[in-house]
Short mmCIF file of C-alpha atoms in Angstrom, two decimals:
data_model
loop_
_atom_site.label_atom_id
_atom_site.label_comp_id
_atom_site.label_asym_id
_atom_site.label_seq_id
_atom_site.Cartn_x
_atom_site.Cartn_y
_atom_site.Cartn_z
CA MET A 241 103.03 150.69 196.69
CA ASP A 242 105.85 149.32 194.61
CA LYS A 243 108.06 148.04 197.38
CA PRO A 244 108.04 144.24 197.55
CA ILE A 245 106.95 142.62 200.79
CA LEU A 246 107.56 139.06 199.75
CA GLU A 247 109.83 137.68 197.12
CA VAL A 248 109.92 134.06 196.07
CA LYS A 249 112.88 133.24 193.91
CA ASP A 250 113.17 130.11 191.82
CA LEU A 251 111.65 127.92 194.52
CA ARG A 252 111.84 124.14 194.32
CA VAL A 253 110.18 121.93 196.88
CA SER A 254 109.97 118.17 196.88
CA TYR A 255 108.90 115.70 199.49
CA LYS A 256 110.26 112.19 199.80
CA ARG A 257 110.48 109.87 196.81
CA GLY A 258 111.78 112.67 194.64
CA LYS A 259 108.41 113.87 193.49
CA GLU A 260 108.67 117.55 192.74
CA VAL A 261 105.81 119.52 194.21
CA LEU A 262 106.96 122.99 193.27
CA ASN A 263 109.04 123.57 190.20
CA HIS A 264 111.01 126.82 189.87
CA VAL A 265 108.36 129.12 191.26
CA SER A 266 109.14 132.85 191.30
CA PHE A 267 106.92 135.81 192.05
CA GLN A 268 106.61 138.94 194.15
CA VAL A 269 103.98 140.40 196.41
CA LYS A 270 104.12 144.17 196.74
CA GLU A 271 103.03 146.37 199.60
CA GLY A 272 99.28 146.76 199.82
CA GLN A 273 98.74 144.35 196.96
CA THR A 274 96.66 141.21 196.82
CA VAL A 275 98.12 138.40 194.79
CA GLY A 276 95.88 135.48 193.98
CA LEU A 277 96.97 131.95 193.29
CA VAL A 278 94.63 129.69 191.39
CA GLY A 279 94.87 126.14 190.16
CA GLU A 280 93.14 122.83 190.61
CA SER A 281 93.37 120.69 193.74
CA GLY A 282 96.72 119.01 194.25
CA CYS A 283 98.71 121.35 192.04
CA GLY A 284 100.86 122.58 194.93
CA LYS A 285 99.02 125.68 196.12
CA SER A 286 99.04 124.78 199.78
CA THR A 287 102.62 123.58 199.60
CA LEU A 288 103.59 126.98 198.30
CA ALA A 289 101.87 128.61 201.28
CA LYS A 290 103.71 126.28 203.63
CA ALA A 291 107.02 126.91 201.91
CA ILE A 292 106.55 130.65 202.27
CA LEU A 293 106.01 130.20 205.99
CA GLY A 294 108.94 127.84 206.35
CA MET A 295 106.87 124.73 206.91
CA ALA A 296 107.90 122.79 203.82
CA PRO A 297 111.32 121.43 202.80
CA ILE A 298 112.90 123.85 200.33
CA GLN A 299 115.34 122.21 197.93
CA GLU A 300 116.44 125.21 195.99
CA GLY A 301 115.73 128.89 195.69
CA GLU A 302 114.68 131.22 198.47
CA VAL A 303 111.84 133.03 200.11
CA VAL A 304 112.62 136.60 201.14
CA HIS A 305 110.37 138.37 203.59
CA TYR A 306 110.50 142.15 203.82
CA SER A 307 108.11 142.16 206.76
CA SER A 308 108.17 140.43 210.11
CA MET A 309 105.90 137.61 211.15
CA PRO A 310 103.67 136.89 208.20
CA GLN A 311 100.45 135.31 209.39
CA MET A 312 98.02 132.85 207.93
CA VAL A 313 94.25 132.53 207.72
CA PHE A 314 93.29 128.89 207.37
CA GLN A 315 90.57 127.23 205.40
CA ASP A 316 88.69 125.53 208.19
CA PRO A 317 87.50 128.07 210.76
CA TYR A 318 86.51 125.17 213.01
CA SER A 319 90.06 124.00 213.60
CA SER A 320 91.95 127.28 213.40
CA LEU A 321 90.62 128.58 216.73
CA ASN A 322 91.45 126.73 219.92
CA PRO A 323 88.14 125.23 221.09
CA ALA A 324 89.18 125.28 224.74
CA LYS A 325 89.81 129.02 224.93
CA LYS A 326 87.74 132.16 224.84
CA ILE A 327 88.10 134.47 221.86
CA GLY A 328 89.67 137.07 224.15
CA TRP A 329 92.38 134.66 225.24
CA ILE A 330 93.04 133.60 221.65
CA LEU A 331 93.44 137.18 220.49
CA GLU A 332 95.60 138.16 223.45
CA GLU A 333 97.98 135.21 223.10
CA PRO A 334 100.15 136.57 220.23
CA LEU A 335 100.64 139.83 222.16
CA LYS A 336 101.63 137.90 225.27
CA ILE A 337 104.08 135.77 223.30
CA GLN A 338 105.72 138.84 221.82
CA LYS A 339 105.65 140.66 225.18
CA LYS A 340 105.12 143.97 223.46
CA LEU A 341 102.30 145.57 225.36
CA ASN A 342 101.07 145.76 228.94
CA LYS A 343 97.71 144.49 230.07
CA GLU A 344 95.65 147.60 229.36
CA GLU A 345 97.24 148.13 225.97
CA ARG A 346 96.58 144.52 225.05
CA ARG A 347 92.96 144.84 226.08
CA GLU A 348 92.58 148.01 224.06
CA LYS A 349 94.11 146.44 220.99
CA MET A 350 91.91 143.37 221.24
CA GLU A 351 88.78 145.47 221.49
CA GLN A 352 89.86 147.62 218.59
CA MET A 353 90.59 144.59 216.43
CA ILE A 354 87.41 142.67 217.19
CA GLU A 355 85.41 145.73 216.24
CA ARG A 356 87.44 146.25 213.12
CA VAL A 357 86.44 142.79 211.86
CA GLY A 358 82.81 143.62 212.54
CA LEU A 359 82.17 141.83 215.84
CA GLY A 360 81.35 143.42 219.18
CA THR A 361 83.55 143.31 222.28
CA ALA A 362 81.05 140.87 223.79
CA PHE A 363 82.57 138.23 221.51
CA LEU A 364 85.78 138.32 223.54
CA GLU A 365 84.00 136.42 226.31
CA ARG A 366 82.69 133.67 224.04
CA TYR A 367 84.10 130.33 223.06
CA PRO A 368 84.67 129.45 219.39
CA ASN A 369 81.93 126.82 219.37
CA MET A 370 79.38 129.54 220.13
CA LEU A 371 80.21 131.29 216.83
CA SER A 372 79.11 130.65 213.27
CA GLY A 373 81.59 129.82 210.53
CA GLY A 374 81.63 133.39 209.25
CA GLN A 375 82.13 134.84 212.73
CA ARG A 376 84.97 132.42 213.37
CA GLN A 377 86.64 133.43 210.15
CA ARG A 378 86.36 137.06 211.22
CA VAL A 379 88.07 136.15 214.48
CA ALA A 380 90.76 134.27 212.54
CA ILE A 381 91.38 137.41 210.48
CA ALA A 382 91.55 139.56 213.60
CA LEU A 383 94.04 137.08 215.05
CA ALA A 384 96.22 137.28 211.96
CA LEU A 385 96.25 141.06 212.31
CA MET A 386 97.10 141.21 216.02
CA LEU A 387 100.86 141.37 215.47
CA ASP A 388 100.58 144.11 212.85
CA SER A 389 101.81 141.74 210.18
CA LYS A 390 102.03 143.32 206.79
CA LEU A 391 101.58 140.08 204.88
CA ILE A 392 98.75 137.66 205.37
CA ILE A 393 98.49 134.38 203.58
CA ALA A 394 94.96 133.13 203.15
CA ASP A 395 94.72 129.50 202.11
CA GLU A 396 91.20 128.89 200.79
CA ALA A 397 90.03 131.25 203.50
CA VAL A 398 86.49 131.54 202.23
CA SER A 399 86.02 128.13 200.62
CA ALA A 400 84.34 126.58 203.63
CA LEU A 401 81.74 129.33 203.89
CA ASP A 402 78.41 129.66 202.13
CA VAL A 403 78.08 132.20 199.38
CA THR A 404 76.52 135.14 201.24
CA VAL A 405 78.99 134.84 204.10
CA GLN A 406 81.79 134.49 201.54
CA ALA A 407 80.88 137.86 200.09
CA GLN A 408 80.90 139.48 203.54
CA ILE A 409 84.31 138.06 204.35
CA LEU A 410 85.70 139.19 201.00
CA ASP A 411 84.43 142.70 201.74
CA LEU A 412 86.16 142.48 205.08
CA PHE A 413 89.43 141.60 203.36
CA LEU A 414 89.05 144.62 201.09
CA LYS A 415 88.20 146.93 203.99
CA ILE A 416 91.20 145.74 205.99
CA GLN A 417 93.50 146.28 203.08
CA ARG A 418 92.15 149.80 202.60
CA GLU A 419 92.49 150.68 206.25
CA MET A 420 95.71 148.94 207.15
CA GLY A 421 97.63 148.60 203.90
CA VAL A 422 98.16 144.88 204.40
CA SER A 423 99.22 142.65 201.54
CA PHE A 424 97.41 139.39 200.95
CA PHE A 425 98.55 136.25 199.26
CA PHE A 426 95.24 134.68 198.49
CA ILE A 427 95.04 131.04 197.53
CA SER A 428 91.81 129.77 196.07
CA HIS A 429 90.39 127.32 193.59
CA ASP A 430 87.49 129.69 193.06
CA LEU A 431 88.29 132.05 190.18
CA ARG A 432 85.34 134.31 190.90
CA VAL A 433 86.56 134.98 194.43
CA VAL A 434 90.03 135.76 193.16
CA TYR A 435 88.67 138.16 190.56
CA HIS A 436 86.71 140.00 193.20
CA LEU A 437 89.65 140.41 195.54
CA CYS A 438 93.00 140.31 193.78
CA HIS A 439 95.11 142.74 191.79
CA TYR A 440 97.51 140.24 190.39
CA VAL A 441 96.97 136.56 189.71
CA LEU A 442 99.17 133.50 189.32
CA VAL A 443 97.91 130.37 187.59
CA MET A 444 99.52 127.18 188.77
CA LYS A 445 99.57 123.79 187.10
CA GLU A 446 101.49 120.77 188.34
CA GLY A 447 103.79 122.82 190.54
CA LYS A 448 104.63 125.45 187.93
CA ILE A 449 103.31 128.92 187.47
CA ILE A 450 102.18 128.87 183.88
CA GLU A 451 100.60 132.27 183.66
CA ALA A 452 100.86 135.45 185.68
CA GLY A 453 99.58 138.97 185.25
CA ASN A 454 97.08 141.60 186.30
CA VAL A 455 93.66 140.20 186.97
CA GLU A 456 92.02 141.92 183.97
CA GLN A 457 94.73 140.76 181.66
CA VAL A 458 94.62 137.12 182.73
CA TYR A 459 90.85 136.95 182.94
CA PHE A 460 90.08 138.79 179.68
CA THR A 461 93.01 137.81 177.50
CA PRO A 462 94.34 134.51 178.80
CA ARG A 463 97.32 133.21 176.90
CA GLU A 464 97.38 129.62 178.05
CA GLU A 465 94.86 126.94 177.13
CA TYR A 466 94.83 125.77 180.74
CA THR A 467 93.82 129.19 182.01
CA LYS A 468 91.01 129.27 179.46
CA THR A 469 89.81 125.88 180.67
CA LEU A 470 89.82 127.07 184.28
CA LEU A 471 87.91 130.20 183.35
CA LYS A 472 85.42 128.22 181.37
CA ALA A 473 84.92 125.75 184.21
CA ALA A 474 84.23 128.67 186.54
CA GLY A 475 81.65 129.99 184.09
CA ILE A 476 83.67 133.08 183.26
CA GLU A 477 83.99 133.56 179.51
CA ASP A 478 85.30 136.67 177.84
CA MET B 221 72.21 107.92 225.19
CA ARG B 222 73.09 111.40 226.32
CA LYS B 223 70.50 111.30 229.04
CA GLU B 224 71.90 108.01 230.27
CA LYS B 225 75.36 109.56 230.52
CA LYS B 226 74.01 112.41 232.53
CA ARG B 227 72.19 110.07 234.88
CA SER B 228 75.27 107.94 235.41
CA PHE B 229 77.36 111.05 236.04
CA LEU B 230 74.89 112.37 238.61
CA LEU B 231 74.54 109.02 240.36
CA GLY B 232 78.30 108.49 240.49
CA ALA B 233 78.88 112.03 241.72
CA SER B 234 76.26 111.72 244.47
CA ILE B 235 77.67 108.41 245.74
CA LEU B 236 81.14 109.95 245.86
CA ILE B 237 79.94 113.13 247.51
CA VAL B 238 78.23 111.11 250.26
CA LEU B 239 81.39 109.03 250.77
CA PHE B 240 83.51 112.13 250.76
CA CYS B 241 81.35 113.83 253.39
CA PHE B 242 81.56 110.62 255.38
CA VAL B 243 85.36 110.83 255.30
CA LEU B 244 85.33 114.55 256.06
CA SER B 245 83.06 113.99 259.05
CA SER B 246 85.75 111.74 260.54
CA PHE B 247 87.97 114.74 261.06
CA PHE B 248 85.40 116.29 263.39
CA TYR B 249 83.80 113.27 264.95
CA MET B 250 85.15 109.77 265.27
CA PRO B 251 83.21 107.73 267.86
CA TYR B 252 86.24 105.75 269.10
CA ASP B 253 89.96 105.70 268.57
CA PRO B 254 90.25 103.31 265.58
CA ASN B 255 93.20 101.51 267.13
CA GLN B 256 91.79 101.26 270.63
CA MET B 257 91.40 97.61 271.62
CA ASP B 258 88.71 96.50 274.01
CA ASN B 259 88.59 92.88 275.14
CA ALA B 260 85.08 93.11 276.49
CA ASN B 261 83.69 93.99 273.07
CA LYS B 262 85.46 91.39 270.91
CA PHE B 263 83.20 90.53 267.98
CA ALA B 264 80.43 92.66 269.36
CA GLY B 265 77.51 92.75 266.98
CA VAL B 266 75.73 95.78 265.62
CA SER B 267 74.50 97.91 268.52
CA PHE B 268 73.86 101.52 269.46
CA ALA B 269 77.29 101.86 271.03
CA HIS B 270 79.12 100.27 268.08
CA TRP B 271 76.74 100.62 265.22
CA MET B 272 78.79 98.52 262.81
CA GLY B 273 80.02 96.21 265.55
CA CYS B 274 83.54 95.46 266.69
CA ASP B 275 86.39 93.38 265.30
CA ASN B 276 88.55 90.62 266.69
CA PHE B 277 90.41 93.06 268.95
CA GLY B 278 87.27 94.84 270.02
CA ARG B 279 88.05 97.89 267.87
CA ASP B 280 85.08 99.88 266.64
CA ILE B 281 84.48 98.97 263.00
CA TYR B 282 82.78 102.24 262.11
CA SER B 283 85.78 104.24 263.36
CA ARG B 284 88.17 101.96 261.53
CA ILE B 285 86.20 102.28 258.31
CA LEU B 286 86.43 106.07 258.59
CA GLN B 287 90.15 105.82 259.15
CA GLY B 288 90.54 103.19 256.41
CA THR B 289 88.57 105.12 253.82
CA ARG B 290 90.74 108.11 254.57
CA THR B 291 93.86 106.02 253.91
CA THR B 292 92.39 104.57 250.75
CA PHE B 293 91.44 107.99 249.46
CA LEU B 294 94.90 109.27 250.28
CA VAL B 295 96.63 106.41 248.47
CA ALA B 296 94.37 106.67 245.41
CA PHE B 297 94.73 110.45 245.24
CA PHE B 298 98.52 110.54 245.38
CA THR B 299 98.79 107.55 243.08
CA ILE B 300 96.86 109.51 240.48
CA ILE B 301 98.93 112.63 241.10
CA ILE B 302 102.16 110.69 240.52
CA GLY B 303 101.01 108.31 237.78
CA GLY B 304 98.78 110.85 236.04
CA GLY B 305 101.27 113.69 236.35
CA ILE B 306 104.32 111.85 235.07
CA GLY B 307 102.28 109.87 232.55
CA THR B 308 100.71 113.00 231.08
CA ALA B 309 104.08 114.74 230.88
CA VAL B 310 105.62 111.75 229.09
CA GLY B 311 102.65 111.49 226.75
CA ALA B 312 102.75 115.21 226.00
CA ILE B 313 106.43 115.16 225.09
CA THR B 314 106.27 112.01 222.99
CA GLY B 315 103.05 112.97 221.28
CA TYR B 316 104.07 116.51 220.48
CA PHE B 317 107.69 116.06 219.46
CA GLY B 318 107.52 112.60 217.92
CA GLY B 319 110.73 111.32 216.34
CA TRP B 320 113.42 109.64 218.42
CA ILE B 321 112.20 111.01 221.75
CA ASP B 322 108.90 109.33 221.05
CA GLU B 323 110.60 106.06 220.09
CA ILE B 324 112.73 105.88 223.21
CA LEU B 325 110.13 106.96 225.74
CA MET B 326 107.36 104.84 224.28
CA ARG B 327 109.53 101.71 224.14
CA LEU B 328 110.36 102.25 227.82
CA ASN B 329 106.70 102.76 228.42
CA ASP B 330 105.81 99.54 226.62
CA ALA B 331 108.38 97.71 228.72
CA VAL B 332 106.72 98.91 231.92
CA ALA B 333 103.25 98.26 230.54
CA ALA B 334 104.18 94.72 229.48
CA PHE B 335 104.10 93.56 233.11
CA PRO B 336 100.70 92.83 234.60
CA ASN B 337 99.89 95.84 236.78
CA PHE B 338 99.57 93.98 240.01
CA LEU B 339 102.73 91.97 239.47
CA LEU B 340 104.71 95.11 238.76
CA ALA B 341 103.41 96.71 241.95
CA LEU B 342 104.46 93.59 243.85
CA VAL B 343 107.94 93.80 242.38
CA VAL B 344 108.28 97.45 243.34
CA ILE B 345 106.98 96.75 246.85
CA SER B 346 109.40 93.85 247.29
CA LEU B 347 112.20 96.24 246.35
CA ILE B 348 111.25 99.16 248.55
CA GLY B 349 109.25 97.38 251.24
CA PRO B 350 105.61 97.73 252.32
CA GLY B 351 103.95 100.73 253.91
CA THR B 352 101.47 103.41 252.91
CA PHE B 353 104.00 105.71 251.27
CA ASN B 354 105.62 102.86 249.34
CA VAL B 355 102.25 101.66 248.09
CA ILE B 356 101.69 105.12 246.67
CA MET B 357 105.07 105.03 244.94
CA ALA B 358 104.54 101.54 243.55
CA LEU B 359 101.06 102.22 242.24
CA GLY B 360 102.15 105.58 240.87
CA ILE B 361 104.82 103.90 238.74
CA VAL B 362 102.36 101.26 237.60
CA PHE B 363 99.91 103.93 236.50
CA ILE B 364 102.35 105.92 234.36
CA PRO B 365 102.11 103.92 231.09
CA GLY B 366 98.33 104.05 230.83
CA PHE B 367 98.24 107.81 231.23
CA ALA B 368 101.22 108.26 228.93
CA ARG B 369 99.50 106.37 226.16
CA ILE B 370 96.24 108.27 226.47
CA ALA B 371 97.99 111.64 226.66
CA ARG B 372 100.22 110.79 223.71
CA GLY B 373 97.22 109.99 221.55
CA GLU B 374 95.56 113.26 222.43
CA PHE B 375 98.69 115.33 221.81
CA LEU B 376 99.26 113.55 218.52
CA ARG B 377 95.71 114.40 217.49
CA CYS B 378 96.07 118.06 218.40
CA ARG B 379 99.58 118.86 217.24
CA ASN B 380 98.58 119.20 213.58
CA MET B 381 95.54 121.32 214.25
CA ASP B 382 95.48 124.71 212.56
CA TYR B 383 95.38 126.54 215.88
CA VAL B 384 98.72 124.97 216.78
CA LYS B 385 100.22 126.01 213.44
CA SER B 386 98.88 129.48 213.99
CA ALA B 387 100.46 129.62 217.47
CA LYS B 388 103.79 128.59 215.95
CA LEU B 389 103.54 131.37 213.37
CA MET B 390 103.11 133.82 216.22
CA GLY B 391 106.34 132.64 217.73
CA ALA B 392 105.05 130.41 220.53
CA GLY B 393 107.63 127.93 221.80
CA PRO B 394 106.98 124.20 222.16
CA PHE B 395 106.33 124.30 225.89
CA ARG B 396 103.92 127.17 225.61
CA ILE B 397 102.06 125.28 222.92
CA ILE B 398 102.00 122.07 224.93
CA ILE B 399 100.82 123.69 228.14
CA PHE B 400 98.52 126.49 227.02
CA HIS B 401 97.33 125.45 223.58
CA ILE B 402 97.07 121.68 223.56
CA PHE B 403 96.74 120.60 227.19
CA PRO B 404 93.37 122.30 227.80
CA ASN B 405 91.97 120.34 224.87
CA THR B 406 93.04 117.02 226.35
CA ILE B 407 91.41 117.60 229.74
CA PRO B 408 88.05 115.92 228.97
CA VAL B 409 89.76 112.71 227.92
CA LEU B 410 92.31 112.81 230.74
CA LEU B 411 89.56 113.43 233.26
CA SER B 412 87.79 110.22 232.35
CA ALA B 413 91.15 108.44 232.54
CA VAL B 414 91.58 109.90 236.03
CA THR B 415 88.26 108.52 237.26
CA ILE B 416 89.06 105.07 235.89
CA GLY B 417 92.55 105.32 237.37
CA PHE B 418 91.16 106.32 240.75
CA ASN B 419 89.01 103.25 240.63
CA ASN B 420 91.89 100.97 239.81
CA ALA B 421 93.96 102.58 242.54
CA VAL B 422 91.27 101.87 245.14
CA ILE B 423 91.07 98.25 244.03
CA ALA B 424 94.84 97.87 243.85
CA GLU B 425 95.38 99.38 247.30
CA ALA B 426 92.70 97.15 248.78
CA GLY B 427 94.20 94.15 247.02
CA MET B 428 97.73 94.86 248.18
CA SER B 429 96.67 95.52 251.75
CA PHE B 430 94.58 92.37 251.62
CA LEU B 431 97.70 90.43 250.71
CA GLY B 432 99.52 92.09 253.58
CA ILE B 433 102.00 94.07 251.51
CA GLY B 434 100.17 97.37 251.49
CA VAL B 435 99.18 99.43 254.49
CA GLN B 436 100.67 97.84 257.60
CA PRO B 437 98.88 97.05 260.87
CA PRO B 438 97.72 98.58 263.06
CA ASP B 439 96.85 101.26 260.48
CA ALA B 440 93.46 100.76 258.95
CA SER B 441 92.70 100.61 255.28
CA LEU B 442 89.71 99.06 253.61
CA GLY B 443 91.70 96.21 252.09
CA ARG B 444 93.55 95.64 255.36
CA MET B 445 90.22 95.29 257.18
CA LEU B 446 88.88 92.84 254.63
CA SER B 447 92.02 90.82 254.96
CA GLU B 448 91.69 90.67 258.74
CA ALA B 449 87.99 89.94 258.50
CA GLN B 450 88.27 86.94 256.27
CA ALA B 451 89.05 84.58 259.15
CA TYR B 452 85.82 85.57 260.84
CA LEU B 453 83.65 85.66 257.75
CA PHE B 454 81.11 83.20 259.13
CA SER B 455 81.20 84.04 262.81
CA THR B 456 81.10 87.85 262.40
CA PRO B 457 79.93 88.70 258.86
CA SER B 458 79.48 92.37 259.77
CA TYR B 459 83.27 92.71 260.06
CA ALA B 460 83.76 92.01 256.35
CA PHE B 461 80.42 93.38 255.18
CA PHE B 462 80.86 97.05 256.03
CA PRO B 463 84.37 97.67 254.65
CA GLY B 464 83.40 95.58 251.62
CA MET B 465 80.38 97.77 251.01
CA VAL B 466 82.48 100.91 251.17
CA VAL B 467 84.92 99.51 248.57
CA VAL B 468 82.00 98.56 246.36
CA LEU B 469 80.43 102.01 246.67
CA LEU B 470 83.73 103.77 246.01
CA VAL B 471 84.42 101.75 242.89
CA LEU B 472 80.84 102.00 241.71
CA GLY B 473 80.85 105.76 242.23
CA PHE B 474 84.02 106.27 240.22
CA SER B 475 82.90 103.92 237.45
CA LEU B 476 79.62 105.76 237.04
CA LEU B 477 81.37 109.11 237.14
CA GLY B 478 83.90 107.94 234.56
CA ASN B 479 81.16 106.63 232.30
CA GLY B 480 79.34 109.91 232.51
CA LEU B 481 82.46 111.91 231.72
CA GLU B 482 83.46 109.91 228.68
CA ARG B 483 82.96 112.11 225.69
CA LYS B 484 82.46 109.65 222.89
CA ALA B 485 79.46 107.47 221.96
#
């Protein structure tokens, strides 16, 4: 439980024109832990996710992965699944790329995974546009799990869903963590969602992490004014 | 609007299916040898023996139309294979990779596209000479830029989609992403480009053969026949009428089909 799975050390990222997007960001995600990242829009949350996955220009500092192939669950379940392919094809693709299993083993794994995220094997024969937003997000989670990744980054993964579906997907995240011991790095602007799901929380403002700690600690005894404002805005007080 | 699309698709498809069956039938039954001359039947009118009449050499017009439509289909088909194939590949590479590859290939593309289509085809033909095969080559080259531009736009649109990012995270290489992840999503748009291209190829082939630089005599093609018929337009209108009708139907069929396939609006 205490072994780190991701370590971000003193990370600085800036795009062109010298504007610093991330400013000396450091934190750790441990095995089987969910770390939440909150902050208002434009504070650099998504850039941090990209930097972790090597998709943003890192100026200084480093990102150390202790697991192979971290995966991502995206915000918009309508663009994260290839509309031209059946769910079965989409789920099989990562296994084909990695050439790990033979045909029967792949099939077995796909069926196991689609059931694990609460959909039947019949879904393998459907196209993404035949699914609802919640079902698509379940498929996206199954896809992220296909390569047995131990770290999954979820960037606003439930923000596009309505509240009841949101709750179901959050329960799915919890169930998967229980069953598979996966770590999540969960980015959200919704403090209630983060409270429900995360063990540890980082508060980001203008590219800096201004407060970090266990969820109870940050939510019940916030040190920073900014954190208090965020909590207040989310309707969480004391 | 949607209903209209469906109707135009069905109408276009049925015209083309009829024409296609007509061409297919020629492989099993052709009333006369299309190149067989017969002095006794010069300019024969419509009759039971020659039900579209005969031309200035007494050749059976119906048989020649069958032969000519076959040639036209052949030219249009391979033109699309060459132009569409290379164009799509160029568009895929430029659209997906961007950067300097995009700059170089698209500037080349613009240079080719800057010439009027027909003029460019004439230039190519004057370099490599006339003939059915050369017409295919010339038109194929002319068709590359249009396809490249359409494909590039589609690949550019798709390359930043989340499903592409997700494929990259799983370790998919660029060619796998281009072929398996993005290409299937560009098919609807490319398909409507293909129907329009087919159309243009039919017209271009007919035009070039009409000018005498396309399919060479005695081979029949629809444009070739129109070209030969123009001298006898008033004395034997049936000579020009029937091949002309087939060109019209072909183009109409593909236009309607293309309209119906277009995704937007």
